């Protein structure tokens, strides 16, 4: 005989199962906008059917079904898409940092504008041209001094901005190291919790979502590979292990730099920061230093006109015209004025504006040759950070040399104040070709080794523009790739409110039908228990 209460049990199982499905649907809807959340589903199966009891197989056809039950609640997640996302996310982190750094470099260089170094340099050369028109004009000398100070300030400010940017990147590497340690510690704790909960037979769906979200964030900072083991995630950065089960390895800025040098760190935000600091910022700092030093002391060939009087004791580098020997040979000019007066035009190699300025005379009496025009604030080498107008000239513009002619003889030799030979030669340095022997390399491509100062600065600006354009394109392309993969992940794991609403109505109707089924059996049992055997009473 069939069990009288089978229907009650079947309806109870149906109520419990549909209630679990409704609760899970509500959980999905509640977390529709939660970062890293994966849609969860209730896995329903038919309960194990029963045969009629007996010593042998029952002759009653079929088996008696026992309703429905749910075996588990699982999240919908595709590991292949997770691996793809993390693999592309590391490159996005790298390119985005490099792109941001190059954008900042463009803002620092600030070219082409009317306020950048190029504009200040043009004004400096123009002030020399104006001074050459009236070399005795005190206002013209002061204008040269102020433009020289402005040029020094422009170099100093730009160099400081580059140094600050480099220091910011170094600080950010430290911040990212701490962030890595925080993420790996959280992941190891989640490994422990998931291992404990799932050891009891449950699925730690929400904890797994949190762990995957932490792993996704880590994948943008450094390149990682993830392997799931019985103890949890094992995460490596190249050959460097970061997490194994509940064990973590702390990192510092120094260890990250070492990992980059060994090849373990090859992408991610930290990689982009190190590349930006040690390649882009350092190279542009070096090129700016080369430009500043070349203005002061760079090798440049000039032609001194006939009739010029070379200061006593000066050594000029004169071309040898010998293809197999040295290109220039030193020639010392000393003695009476006649011995130091050029009979014809002479082409020589001088060391920048400093070398040329020392070939002229100030307005002092007796005649005194010029001093170094630009000097270094500290150290022996002029850099963009140490570039300054000689304090002697800054305090007294009369120490600016403009003349290359003298009258009289020693010790009464005096400069011809109205002569503008030196002022003209200095103004022509704008279009003269310098040798940039100490120019730096950028990404393996050498800067120009010879050209005008304007050519060299244009090469810096042009190179920066191309690099910024390239990284911007790479960033956009990589972001599109990451977004595409994330869209595919969301199509699999994301919560669709329309779909969840449909499921909610479906489970609601199933719950209502199961309730009605239980009510029906309640009425049947009431009739059976309370109305059977009362006939004739």
Short mmCIF file of C-alpha atoms in Angstrom, two decimals:
data_model
loop_
_atom_site.label_atom_id
_atom_site.label_comp_id
_atom_site.label_asym_id
_atom_site.label_seq_id
_atom_site.Cartn_x
_atom_site.Cartn_y
_atom_site.Cartn_z
CA UNK A 1 0.00 0.00 0.00
CA UNK A 2 1.28 3.47 -0.83
CA UNK A 3 2.39 5.76 2.02
CA UNK A 4 -0.37 8.07 3.13
CA UNK A 5 1.96 11.00 3.86
CA UNK A 6 4.12 10.86 0.69
CA UNK A 7 2.38 13.90 -0.77
CA UNK A 8 3.11 15.98 2.31
CA UNK A 9 6.82 15.12 2.07
CA UNK A 10 6.94 15.87 -1.65
CA UNK A 11 5.26 19.23 -1.20
CA UNK A 12 7.57 20.08 1.71
CA UNK A 13 10.67 19.38 -0.40
CA UNK A 14 9.23 21.48 -3.21
CA UNK A 15 8.57 24.37 -0.83
CA UNK A 16 12.10 24.23 0.60
CA UNK A 17 13.73 24.01 -2.84
CA UNK A 18 11.70 26.82 -4.43
CA UNK A 19 12.25 28.96 -1.36
CA UNK A 20 16.02 28.44 -1.70
CA UNK A 21 15.77 29.38 -5.38
CA UNK A 22 13.81 32.55 -4.51
CA UNK A 23 16.32 33.47 -1.80
CA UNK A 24 19.25 32.99 -4.20
CA UNK A 25 17.45 35.10 -6.81
CA UNK A 26 17.06 37.87 -4.23
CA UNK A 27 20.75 37.55 -3.38
CA UNK A 28 21.63 37.97 -7.08
CA UNK A 29 19.39 41.02 -7.42
CA UNK A 30 20.85 42.59 -4.29
CA UNK A 31 24.40 42.23 -5.66
CA UNK A 32 23.67 43.27 -9.23
CA UNK A 33 26.06 46.24 -8.82
CA UNK A 34 28.59 44.61 -6.48
CA UNK A 35 32.10 44.60 -7.96
CA UNK A 36 33.38 41.09 -8.64
CA UNK A 37 30.08 39.37 -7.84
CA UNK A 38 29.24 36.22 -9.83
CA UNK A 39 25.67 35.13 -10.48
CA UNK A 40 24.61 32.14 -8.35
CA UNK A 41 22.16 29.36 -9.23
CA UNK A 42 20.42 26.63 -7.22
CA UNK A 43 21.07 23.19 -8.68
CA UNK A 44 17.84 21.19 -8.47
CA UNK A 45 17.58 17.42 -8.91
CA UNK A 46 14.77 14.93 -8.57
CA UNK A 47 14.80 13.20 -5.22
CA UNK A 48 15.73 9.52 -5.20
CA UNK A 49 12.58 7.51 -5.99
CA UNK A 50 11.29 4.68 -3.79
CA UNK A 51 10.26 1.17 -4.73
CA UNK A 52 7.49 -0.66 -2.93
CA UNK A 53 8.93 -2.70 -0.08
CA UNK A 54 9.17 -6.46 -0.58
CA UNK A 55 11.53 -9.40 -0.60
CA UNK A 56 11.70 -9.20 -4.36
CA UNK A 57 11.23 -6.49 -6.90
CA UNK A 58 7.72 -5.07 -6.79
CA UNK A 59 5.34 -5.91 -9.57
CA UNK A 60 3.95 -2.40 -9.48
CA UNK A 61 5.11 -0.68 -12.68
CA UNK A 62 7.58 2.24 -12.31
CA UNK A 63 8.95 3.84 -9.19
CA UNK A 64 7.33 6.34 -6.87
CA UNK A 65 8.95 9.79 -7.30
CA UNK A 66 9.82 11.75 -4.17
CA UNK A 67 9.76 15.30 -5.50
CA UNK A 68 12.67 17.74 -5.80
CA UNK A 69 15.65 18.84 -3.75
CA UNK A 70 18.68 21.06 -4.34
CA UNK A 71 22.16 19.63 -4.13
CA UNK A 72 24.19 22.86 -4.14
CA UNK A 73 24.28 26.59 -4.80
CA UNK A 74 27.06 27.38 -7.26
CA UNK A 75 28.36 30.53 -8.91
CA UNK A 76 28.60 30.89 -12.68
CA UNK A 77 32.25 31.60 -13.51
CA UNK A 78 34.53 30.76 -16.43
CA UNK A 79 38.21 30.36 -15.50
CA UNK A 80 39.40 30.80 -19.09
CA UNK A 81 37.99 34.33 -19.21
CA UNK A 82 39.51 35.11 -15.80
CA UNK A 83 42.95 34.08 -17.06
CA UNK A 84 42.49 36.13 -20.23
CA UNK A 85 41.40 39.19 -18.27
CA UNK A 86 44.37 39.05 -15.91
CA UNK A 87 46.80 38.50 -18.76
CA UNK A 88 45.57 41.60 -20.60
CA UNK A 89 44.99 43.67 -17.46
CA UNK A 90 48.71 43.68 -16.62
CA UNK A 91 49.54 45.31 -19.97
CA UNK A 92 46.81 47.90 -19.44
CA UNK A 93 48.38 48.79 -16.10
CA UNK A 94 51.79 49.16 -17.77
CA UNK A 95 50.64 51.29 -20.71
CA UNK A 96 48.35 53.50 -18.62
CA UNK A 97 51.21 54.46 -16.28
CA UNK A 98 53.59 55.17 -19.16
CA UNK A 99 50.92 57.19 -20.95
CA UNK A 100 50.23 59.22 -17.81
CA UNK A 101 53.95 59.89 -17.31
CA UNK A 102 54.47 61.04 -20.89
CA UNK A 103 51.42 63.33 -20.61
CA UNK A 104 53.05 64.91 -17.55
CA UNK A 105 56.35 65.22 -19.42
CA UNK A 106 54.56 67.03 -22.24
CA UNK A 107 53.07 69.44 -19.72
CA UNK A 108 56.52 70.03 -18.20
CA UNK A 109 58.26 70.62 -21.54
CA UNK A 110 55.26 72.74 -22.57
CA UNK A 111 56.11 73.04 -26.26
CA UNK A 112 55.25 74.52 -28.65
CA UNK A 113 54.07 77.51 -26.60
CA UNK A 114 55.04 81.12 -25.98
CA UNK A 115 56.16 80.35 -22.43
CA UNK A 116 58.48 77.35 -22.86
CA UNK A 117 62.27 77.10 -22.93
CA UNK A 118 62.39 77.65 -26.69
CA UNK A 119 60.63 81.02 -26.38
CA UNK A 120 62.93 82.10 -23.54
CA UNK A 121 66.00 81.03 -25.53
CA UNK A 122 64.81 83.00 -28.56
CA UNK A 123 64.41 86.10 -26.41
CA UNK A 124 67.92 85.59 -25.06
CA UNK A 125 69.46 85.52 -28.55
CA UNK A 126 67.34 88.50 -29.62
CA UNK A 127 68.61 90.57 -26.68
CA UNK A 128 72.17 89.96 -27.92
CA UNK A 129 71.14 91.10 -31.40
CA UNK A 130 69.66 94.27 -29.91
CA UNK A 131 72.79 94.84 -27.81
CA UNK A 132 74.96 94.50 -30.93
CA UNK A 133 73.13 97.48 -32.43
CA UNK A 134 74.24 99.69 -29.53
CA UNK A 135 76.91 97.93 -27.44
CA UNK A 136 77.39 100.93 -25.13
CA UNK A 137 73.72 101.02 -24.13
CA UNK A 138 73.35 100.12 -20.45
CA UNK A 139 69.67 99.21 -20.92
CA UNK A 140 70.64 96.70 -23.58
CA UNK A 141 73.12 95.08 -21.22
CA UNK A 142 70.52 94.85 -18.49
CA UNK A 143 68.12 93.28 -20.97
CA UNK A 144 70.73 90.62 -21.80
CA UNK A 145 71.22 89.98 -18.09
CA UNK A 146 67.50 89.62 -17.39
CA UNK A 147 66.95 87.29 -20.34
CA UNK A 148 69.93 85.21 -19.22
CA UNK A 149 68.40 84.97 -15.74
CA UNK A 150 65.06 84.02 -17.28
CA UNK A 151 66.77 81.27 -19.28
CA UNK A 152 68.48 79.97 -16.15
CA UNK A 153 65.18 80.03 -14.25
CA UNK A 154 63.48 78.10 -17.08
CA UNK A 155 66.15 75.39 -17.01
CA UNK A 156 66.11 75.23 -13.20
CA UNK A 157 62.31 75.01 -13.00
CA UNK A 158 62.04 72.37 -15.71
CA UNK A 159 64.79 70.29 -14.12
CA UNK A 160 63.06 70.52 -10.73
CA UNK A 161 59.77 69.39 -12.25
CA UNK A 162 61.50 66.39 -13.79
CA UNK A 163 63.15 65.57 -10.48
CA UNK A 164 59.82 65.89 -8.67
CA UNK A 165 58.18 63.60 -11.22
CA UNK A 166 60.95 61.05 -10.73
CA UNK A 167 60.53 61.26 -6.95
CA UNK A 168 56.75 60.87 -7.29
CA UNK A 169 57.22 57.70 -9.32
CA UNK A 170 59.62 56.35 -6.69
CA UNK A 171 57.09 57.10 -3.95
CA UNK A 172 54.33 55.45 -5.97
CA UNK A 173 56.43 52.30 -6.31
CA UNK A 174 56.57 52.15 -2.49
CA UNK A 175 52.80 52.66 -2.34
CA UNK A 176 52.23 49.87 -4.85
CA UNK A 177 54.54 47.55 -2.88
CA UNK A 178 52.37 48.11 0.20
CA UNK A 179 49.23 47.57 -1.87
CA UNK A 180 50.63 44.28 -3.18
CA UNK A 181 51.35 43.12 0.37
CA UNK A 182 47.84 44.09 1.47
CA UNK A 183 46.23 42.20 -1.41
CA UNK A 184 48.34 39.07 -0.99
CA UNK A 185 47.60 39.02 2.76
CA UNK A 186 43.87 39.30 2.07
CA UNK A 187 44.03 36.56 -0.57
CA UNK A 188 45.87 34.22 1.81
CA UNK A 189 43.22 34.86 4.50
CA UNK A 190 40.46 34.11 1.99
CA UNK A 191 42.31 30.91 1.02
CA UNK A 192 42.11 29.84 4.66
CA UNK A 193 38.42 30.70 5.03
CA UNK A 194 37.45 29.00 1.78
CA UNK A 195 39.44 25.88 2.70
CA UNK A 196 37.71 25.71 6.10
CA UNK A 197 34.17 26.27 4.80
CA UNK A 198 34.42 23.99 1.78
CA UNK A 199 35.99 21.32 3.98
CA UNK A 200 32.56 21.08 5.62
CA UNK A 201 30.89 20.43 2.27
CA UNK A 202 29.60 23.93 1.45
CA UNK A 203 30.46 26.21 -1.49
CA UNK A 204 32.06 29.48 -0.37
CA UNK A 205 30.72 31.38 -3.37
CA UNK A 206 30.86 34.92 -1.98
CA UNK A 207 34.34 34.42 -0.53
CA UNK A 208 35.54 33.08 -3.87
CA UNK A 209 34.18 36.20 -5.55
CA UNK A 210 36.10 38.39 -3.11
CA UNK A 211 39.29 36.41 -3.74
CA UNK A 212 38.91 36.70 -7.51
CA UNK A 213 38.31 40.45 -7.19
CA UNK A 214 41.51 40.85 -5.14
CA UNK A 215 43.38 38.76 -7.72
CA UNK A 216 42.06 40.92 -10.56
CA UNK A 217 43.29 44.05 -8.77
CA UNK A 218 46.69 42.44 -8.20
CA UNK A 219 46.95 41.52 -11.89
CA UNK A 220 46.91 45.22 -12.85
CA UNK A 221 49.76 46.07 -10.49
CA UNK A 222 52.18 43.27 -11.44
CA UNK A 223 52.18 40.35 -13.86
CA UNK A 224 50.89 37.24 -12.09
CA UNK A 225 50.04 33.64 -12.87
CA UNK A 226 47.33 31.93 -10.81
CA UNK A 227 46.99 28.22 -10.09
CA UNK A 228 44.22 26.84 -7.87
CA UNK A 229 45.35 24.12 -5.48
CA UNK A 230 43.46 22.27 -2.73
CA UNK A 231 44.87 24.83 -0.28
CA UNK A 232 43.69 27.79 -2.38
CA UNK A 233 45.24 30.08 -4.94
CA UNK A 234 48.98 29.89 -5.61
CA UNK A 235 50.10 33.19 -7.18
CA UNK A 236 53.49 33.80 -8.78
CA UNK A 237 55.14 36.88 -10.29
CA UNK A 238 57.44 35.21 -12.79
CA UNK A 239 59.55 32.89 -10.66
CA UNK A 240 58.77 34.85 -7.49
CA UNK A 241 56.02 33.32 -5.36
CA UNK A 242 53.64 35.82 -3.76
CA UNK A 243 50.96 33.55 -2.28
CA UNK A 244 50.79 29.83 -1.57
CA UNK A 245 47.75 28.81 0.45
CA UNK A 246 48.02 30.73 3.72
CA UNK A 247 51.67 31.76 3.14
CA UNK A 248 52.63 35.11 1.60
CA UNK A 249 55.91 36.72 0.53
CA UNK A 250 56.22 40.44 1.26
CA UNK A 251 57.72 42.74 -1.38
CA UNK A 252 59.42 46.12 -1.21
CA UNK A 253 60.30 48.73 -3.82
CA UNK A 254 63.85 47.34 -3.90
CA UNK A 255 62.70 43.75 -4.44
CA UNK A 256 60.39 44.90 -7.24
CA UNK A 257 63.29 46.65 -9.02
CA UNK A 258 65.38 43.49 -8.58
CA UNK A 259 62.50 41.42 -9.98
CA UNK A 260 62.35 43.68 -13.02
CA UNK A 261 66.08 43.34 -13.62
CA UNK A 262 65.79 39.54 -13.40
CA UNK A 263 62.79 39.43 -15.74
CA UNK A 264 60.26 38.26 -13.13
CA UNK A 265 58.50 41.63 -13.31
CA UNK A 266 57.71 42.37 -16.95
CA UNK A 267 54.40 44.27 -16.95
CA UNK A 268 51.83 45.89 -14.71
CA UNK A 269 51.67 49.32 -13.10
CA UNK A 270 54.88 48.88 -11.12
CA UNK A 271 56.77 47.93 -14.28
CA UNK A 272 55.36 51.02 -16.00
CA UNK A 273 56.50 53.21 -13.10
CA UNK A 274 60.05 51.86 -13.14
CA UNK A 275 60.26 52.23 -16.93
CA UNK A 276 58.83 55.74 -16.76
CA UNK A 277 61.30 56.79 -14.07
CA UNK A 278 64.46 55.12 -15.35
CA UNK A 279 63.88 55.50 -19.07
CA UNK A 280 61.63 58.43 -19.93
CA UNK A 281 62.18 60.88 -17.07
CA UNK A 282 65.89 60.07 -16.67
CA UNK A 283 66.55 60.37 -20.41
CA UNK A 284 64.77 63.71 -20.77
CA UNK A 285 66.58 64.99 -17.70
CA UNK A 286 69.88 63.96 -19.29
CA UNK A 287 69.00 65.57 -22.61
CA UNK A 288 67.97 68.79 -20.85
CA UNK A 289 71.30 68.75 -18.99
CA UNK A 290 73.10 68.28 -22.31
CA UNK A 291 71.25 71.26 -23.81
CA UNK A 292 72.09 73.49 -20.84
CA UNK A 293 75.74 72.44 -20.81
CA UNK A 294 76.02 72.86 -24.58
CA UNK A 295 74.78 76.45 -24.38
CA UNK A 296 77.46 77.20 -21.78
CA UNK A 297 80.34 74.98 -22.91
CA UNK A 298 79.36 73.03 -26.03
CA UNK A 299 81.81 72.81 -28.91
CA UNK A 300 80.87 75.20 -31.71
CA UNK A 301 82.84 76.49 -34.70
CA UNK A 302 82.88 80.23 -35.34
CA UNK A 303 84.75 82.62 -37.61
CA UNK A 304 86.46 85.57 -35.93
CA UNK A 305 86.72 88.56 -38.34
CA UNK A 306 90.00 90.14 -39.32
CA UNK A 307 91.17 93.00 -37.14
CA UNK A 308 89.96 91.38 -33.93
CA UNK A 309 92.40 91.48 -31.02
CA UNK A 310 92.65 88.20 -29.11
CA UNK A 311 93.05 88.64 -25.31
CA UNK A 312 96.57 88.04 -24.05
CA UNK A 313 97.20 84.39 -23.10
CA UNK A 314 94.15 83.01 -24.96
CA UNK A 315 94.45 79.56 -26.54
CA UNK A 316 92.44 79.04 -29.74
CA UNK A 317 91.64 75.66 -31.29
CA UNK A 318 92.49 76.14 -34.96
CA UNK A 319 91.52 73.55 -37.65
CA UNK A 320 94.46 71.48 -38.91
CA UNK A 321 92.82 70.34 -42.17
CA UNK A 322 94.60 67.03 -41.63
CA UNK A 323 92.26 64.07 -42.31
CA UNK A 324 94.54 61.60 -40.54
CA UNK A 325 95.51 63.69 -37.50
CA UNK A 326 93.71 65.81 -34.90
CA UNK A 327 90.99 68.05 -36.29
CA UNK A 328 92.15 71.04 -34.25
CA UNK A 329 95.45 72.22 -32.83
CA UNK A 330 95.88 74.73 -29.97
CA UNK A 331 97.42 78.11 -30.80
CA UNK A 332 98.35 80.54 -28.02
CA UNK A 333 98.07 84.30 -28.58
CA UNK A 334 100.21 86.48 -26.32
CA UNK A 335 102.47 89.46 -26.36
CA UNK A 336 101.96 92.90 -27.92
CA UNK A 337 98.68 93.92 -29.51
CA UNK A 338 100.16 93.50 -32.98
CA UNK A 339 100.90 89.83 -32.29
CA UNK A 340 97.33 89.25 -31.14
CA UNK A 341 95.57 91.09 -33.96
CA UNK A 342 94.13 88.85 -36.69
CA UNK A 343 95.27 89.73 -40.18
CA UNK A 344 92.47 87.73 -41.75
CA UNK A 345 89.30 85.91 -40.74
CA UNK A 346 90.05 82.92 -38.50
CA UNK A 347 87.81 79.87 -37.99
CA UNK A 348 88.19 78.33 -34.54
CA UNK A 349 86.44 75.92 -32.22
CA UNK A 350 85.23 77.46 -28.94
CA UNK A 351 83.52 76.02 -25.89
CA UNK A 352 80.02 77.47 -26.10
CA UNK A 353 79.02 80.96 -25.10
CA UNK A 354 81.54 80.83 -22.23
CA UNK A 355 84.48 80.18 -24.54
CA UNK A 356 83.35 82.88 -26.95
CA UNK A 357 82.61 85.42 -24.21
CA UNK A 358 86.16 85.07 -22.89
CA UNK A 359 87.51 86.18 -26.29
CA UNK A 360 85.99 89.64 -25.86
CA UNK A 361 86.61 92.67 -23.66
CA UNK A 362 84.56 94.39 -20.98
CA UNK A 363 84.51 98.13 -20.40
CA UNK A 364 87.06 97.89 -17.60
CA UNK A 365 90.28 99.94 -17.74
CA UNK A 366 92.80 98.66 -18.62
CA UNK A 367 91.18 96.20 -21.03
CA UNK A 368 89.99 92.98 -19.34
CA UNK A 369 88.72 89.90 -21.10
CA UNK A 370 85.28 88.49 -20.43
CA UNK A 371 84.51 85.86 -17.83
CA UNK A 372 82.43 82.70 -18.10
CA UNK A 373 78.92 83.86 -18.96
CA UNK A 374 77.11 80.88 -17.42
CA UNK A 375 78.37 78.88 -14.45
CA UNK A 376 77.20 75.99 -12.29
CA UNK A 377 75.62 76.66 -8.89
CA UNK A 378 77.25 73.53 -7.54
CA UNK A 379 79.79 71.13 -8.98
CA UNK A 380 82.05 71.56 -11.98
CA UNK A 381 79.59 70.55 -14.72
CA UNK A 382 76.78 72.81 -15.84
CA UNK A 383 73.43 70.99 -15.71
CA UNK A 384 69.86 72.21 -16.09
CA UNK A 385 69.51 72.21 -12.30
CA UNK A 386 72.79 74.11 -11.65
CA UNK A 387 72.60 76.43 -14.70
CA UNK A 388 72.98 80.08 -13.69
CA UNK A 389 74.21 83.43 -14.94
CA UNK A 390 77.69 84.17 -13.61
CA UNK A 391 77.12 86.06 -10.31
CA UNK A 392 79.75 88.62 -11.40
CA UNK A 393 77.63 89.56 -14.43
CA UNK A 394 74.40 89.28 -12.46
CA UNK A 395 75.70 91.91 -10.01
CA UNK A 396 77.13 94.21 -12.68
CA UNK A 397 76.05 93.98 -16.36
CA UNK A 398 79.14 95.99 -17.34
CA UNK A 399 81.05 92.71 -17.13
CA UNK A 400 79.22 91.62 -20.28
CA UNK A 401 81.84 91.62 -23.04
CA UNK A 402 80.82 92.96 -26.45
CA UNK A 403 84.04 94.28 -28.02
CA UNK A 404 86.92 92.47 -29.75
CA UNK A 405 88.98 95.58 -30.50
CA UNK A 406 91.43 97.48 -28.31
CA UNK A 407 93.49 100.63 -28.53
CA UNK A 408 96.82 101.55 -27.01
CA UNK A 409 99.43 99.20 -25.68
CA UNK A 410 99.97 97.44 -22.40
CA UNK A 411 99.63 98.48 -19.67
CA UNK A 412 97.31 101.17 -21.08
CA UNK A 413 95.44 98.93 -23.52
CA UNK A 414 91.72 99.75 -23.48
CA UNK A 415 88.70 98.21 -25.19
CA UNK A 416 86.92 99.96 -28.01
CA UNK A 417 83.49 100.34 -26.39
CA UNK A 418 81.65 100.97 -29.59
CA UNK A 419 82.84 97.72 -31.18
CA UNK A 420 80.10 95.06 -31.43
CA UNK A 421 82.04 92.13 -32.92
CA UNK A 422 81.59 89.81 -29.95
CA UNK A 423 77.92 90.69 -29.47
CA UNK A 424 77.27 89.82 -33.11
CA UNK A 425 79.16 86.52 -32.84
CA UNK A 426 77.20 85.52 -29.73
CA UNK A 427 73.87 86.41 -31.36
CA UNK A 428 74.87 84.19 -34.32
CA UNK A 429 75.31 81.18 -32.03
CA UNK A 430 71.57 80.65 -32.40
CA UNK A 431 72.14 79.37 -35.94
CA UNK A 432 75.55 77.76 -35.33
CA UNK A 433 76.03 74.01 -35.20
CA UNK A 434 77.08 72.62 -31.82
CA UNK A 435 78.56 69.18 -31.11
CA UNK A 436 76.46 67.40 -28.46
CA UNK A 437 79.09 64.91 -27.33
CA UNK A 438 77.34 64.10 -24.06
CA UNK A 439 73.84 63.70 -25.46
CA UNK A 440 71.84 60.88 -23.95
CA UNK A 441 70.05 57.94 -25.47
CA UNK A 442 66.32 57.50 -25.42
CA UNK A 443 64.87 54.01 -25.85
CA UNK A 444 68.00 52.92 -27.69
CA UNK A 445 67.85 55.77 -30.26
CA UNK A 446 70.73 58.31 -30.00
CA UNK A 447 69.86 62.00 -29.90
CA UNK A 448 71.32 64.23 -32.60
CA UNK A 449 75.07 64.56 -32.22
CA UNK A 450 75.48 67.78 -34.19
CA UNK A 451 73.13 70.64 -35.01
CA UNK A 452 71.85 73.97 -33.80
CA UNK A 453 70.53 74.35 -30.28
CA UNK A 454 67.09 74.80 -31.78
CA UNK A 455 67.48 71.53 -33.72
CA UNK A 456 68.43 69.69 -30.54
CA UNK A 457 65.50 71.06 -28.56
CA UNK A 458 63.11 70.32 -31.43
CA UNK A 459 64.37 66.73 -31.44
CA UNK A 460 63.53 66.46 -27.73
CA UNK A 461 60.03 67.83 -28.25
CA UNK A 462 59.41 65.77 -31.38
CA UNK A 463 60.62 62.58 -29.74
CA UNK A 464 58.41 63.20 -26.72
CA UNK A 465 55.41 63.80 -28.95
CA UNK A 466 55.91 60.54 -30.86
CA UNK A 467 56.39 58.54 -27.66
CA UNK A 468 53.27 60.08 -26.09
CA UNK A 469 51.23 59.35 -29.20
CA UNK A 470 52.45 55.75 -29.32
CA UNK A 471 51.68 55.00 -25.67
CA UNK A 472 48.29 56.70 -25.98
CA UNK A 473 47.42 54.43 -28.90
CA UNK A 474 48.68 51.37 -27.03
CA UNK A 475 46.66 52.33 -23.95
CA UNK A 476 43.46 52.81 -25.96
CA UNK A 477 43.94 49.50 -27.77
CA UNK A 478 44.69 47.62 -24.55
CA UNK A 479 41.72 49.18 -22.77
CA UNK A 480 39.45 48.10 -25.60
CA UNK A 481 40.82 44.56 -25.27
CA UNK A 482 40.30 44.47 -21.50
CA UNK A 483 36.79 45.92 -21.85
CA UNK A 484 35.90 43.30 -24.45
CA UNK A 485 37.02 40.46 -22.18
CA UNK A 486 35.22 42.01 -19.21
CA UNK A 487 32.03 42.24 -21.29
CA UNK A 488 32.35 38.54 -22.07
CA UNK A 489 32.89 37.78 -18.38
CA UNK A 490 29.83 39.80 -17.46
CA UNK A 491 27.75 38.02 -20.09
CA UNK A 492 28.61 34.78 -18.29
CA UNK A 493 28.89 35.80 -14.63
CA UNK A 494 27.07 39.10 -14.42
CA UNK A 495 23.59 39.55 -13.01
CA UNK A 496 20.84 40.36 -15.51
CA UNK A 497 17.93 41.98 -13.67
CA UNK A 498 15.51 40.99 -16.44
CA UNK A 499 16.57 37.36 -16.20
CA UNK A 500 16.40 37.38 -12.40
CA UNK A 501 12.89 38.90 -12.47
CA UNK A 502 11.78 36.16 -14.83
CA UNK A 503 13.29 33.53 -12.53
CA UNK A 504 11.64 35.13 -9.53
CA UNK A 505 8.19 34.86 -11.14
CA UNK A 506 8.94 31.27 -12.15
CA UNK A 507 10.03 30.23 -8.66
CA UNK A 508 7.15 32.17 -7.09
CA UNK A 509 4.61 30.25 -9.14
CA UNK A 510 6.34 26.97 -8.34
CA UNK A 511 6.29 27.84 -4.63
CA UNK A 512 2.59 28.75 -4.82
CA UNK A 513 1.77 25.52 -6.65
CA UNK A 514 3.66 23.48 -4.04
CA UNK A 515 1.74 25.28 -1.31
CA UNK A 516 -1.54 24.47 -3.04
CA UNK A 517 -0.38 20.87 -3.41
CA UNK A 518 0.24 20.66 0.35
CA UNK A 519 -3.18 22.22 1.07
CA UNK A 520 -4.84 19.64 -1.15
CA UNK A 521 -3.17 16.75 0.68
CA UNK A 522 -4.09 18.36 3.98
CA UNK A 523 -7.74 18.23 2.95
CA UNK A 524 -7.40 14.63 1.75
CA UNK A 525 -5.83 13.56 5.05
CA UNK A 526 -8.49 15.46 6.98
CA UNK A 527 -11.19 13.56 5.13
CA UNK A 528 -9.34 10.28 5.67
CA UNK A 529 -8.69 10.76 9.36
CA UNK A 530 -11.82 12.52 10.50
CA UNK A 531 -14.46 11.10 8.16
CA UNK A 532 -13.50 7.46 7.69
CA UNK A 533 -15.47 4.85 9.71
CA UNK A 534 -18.27 7.18 10.87
CA UNK A 535 -21.01 5.79 8.60
CA UNK A 536 -24.08 4.76 10.59
CA UNK A 537 -23.06 6.53 13.77
#
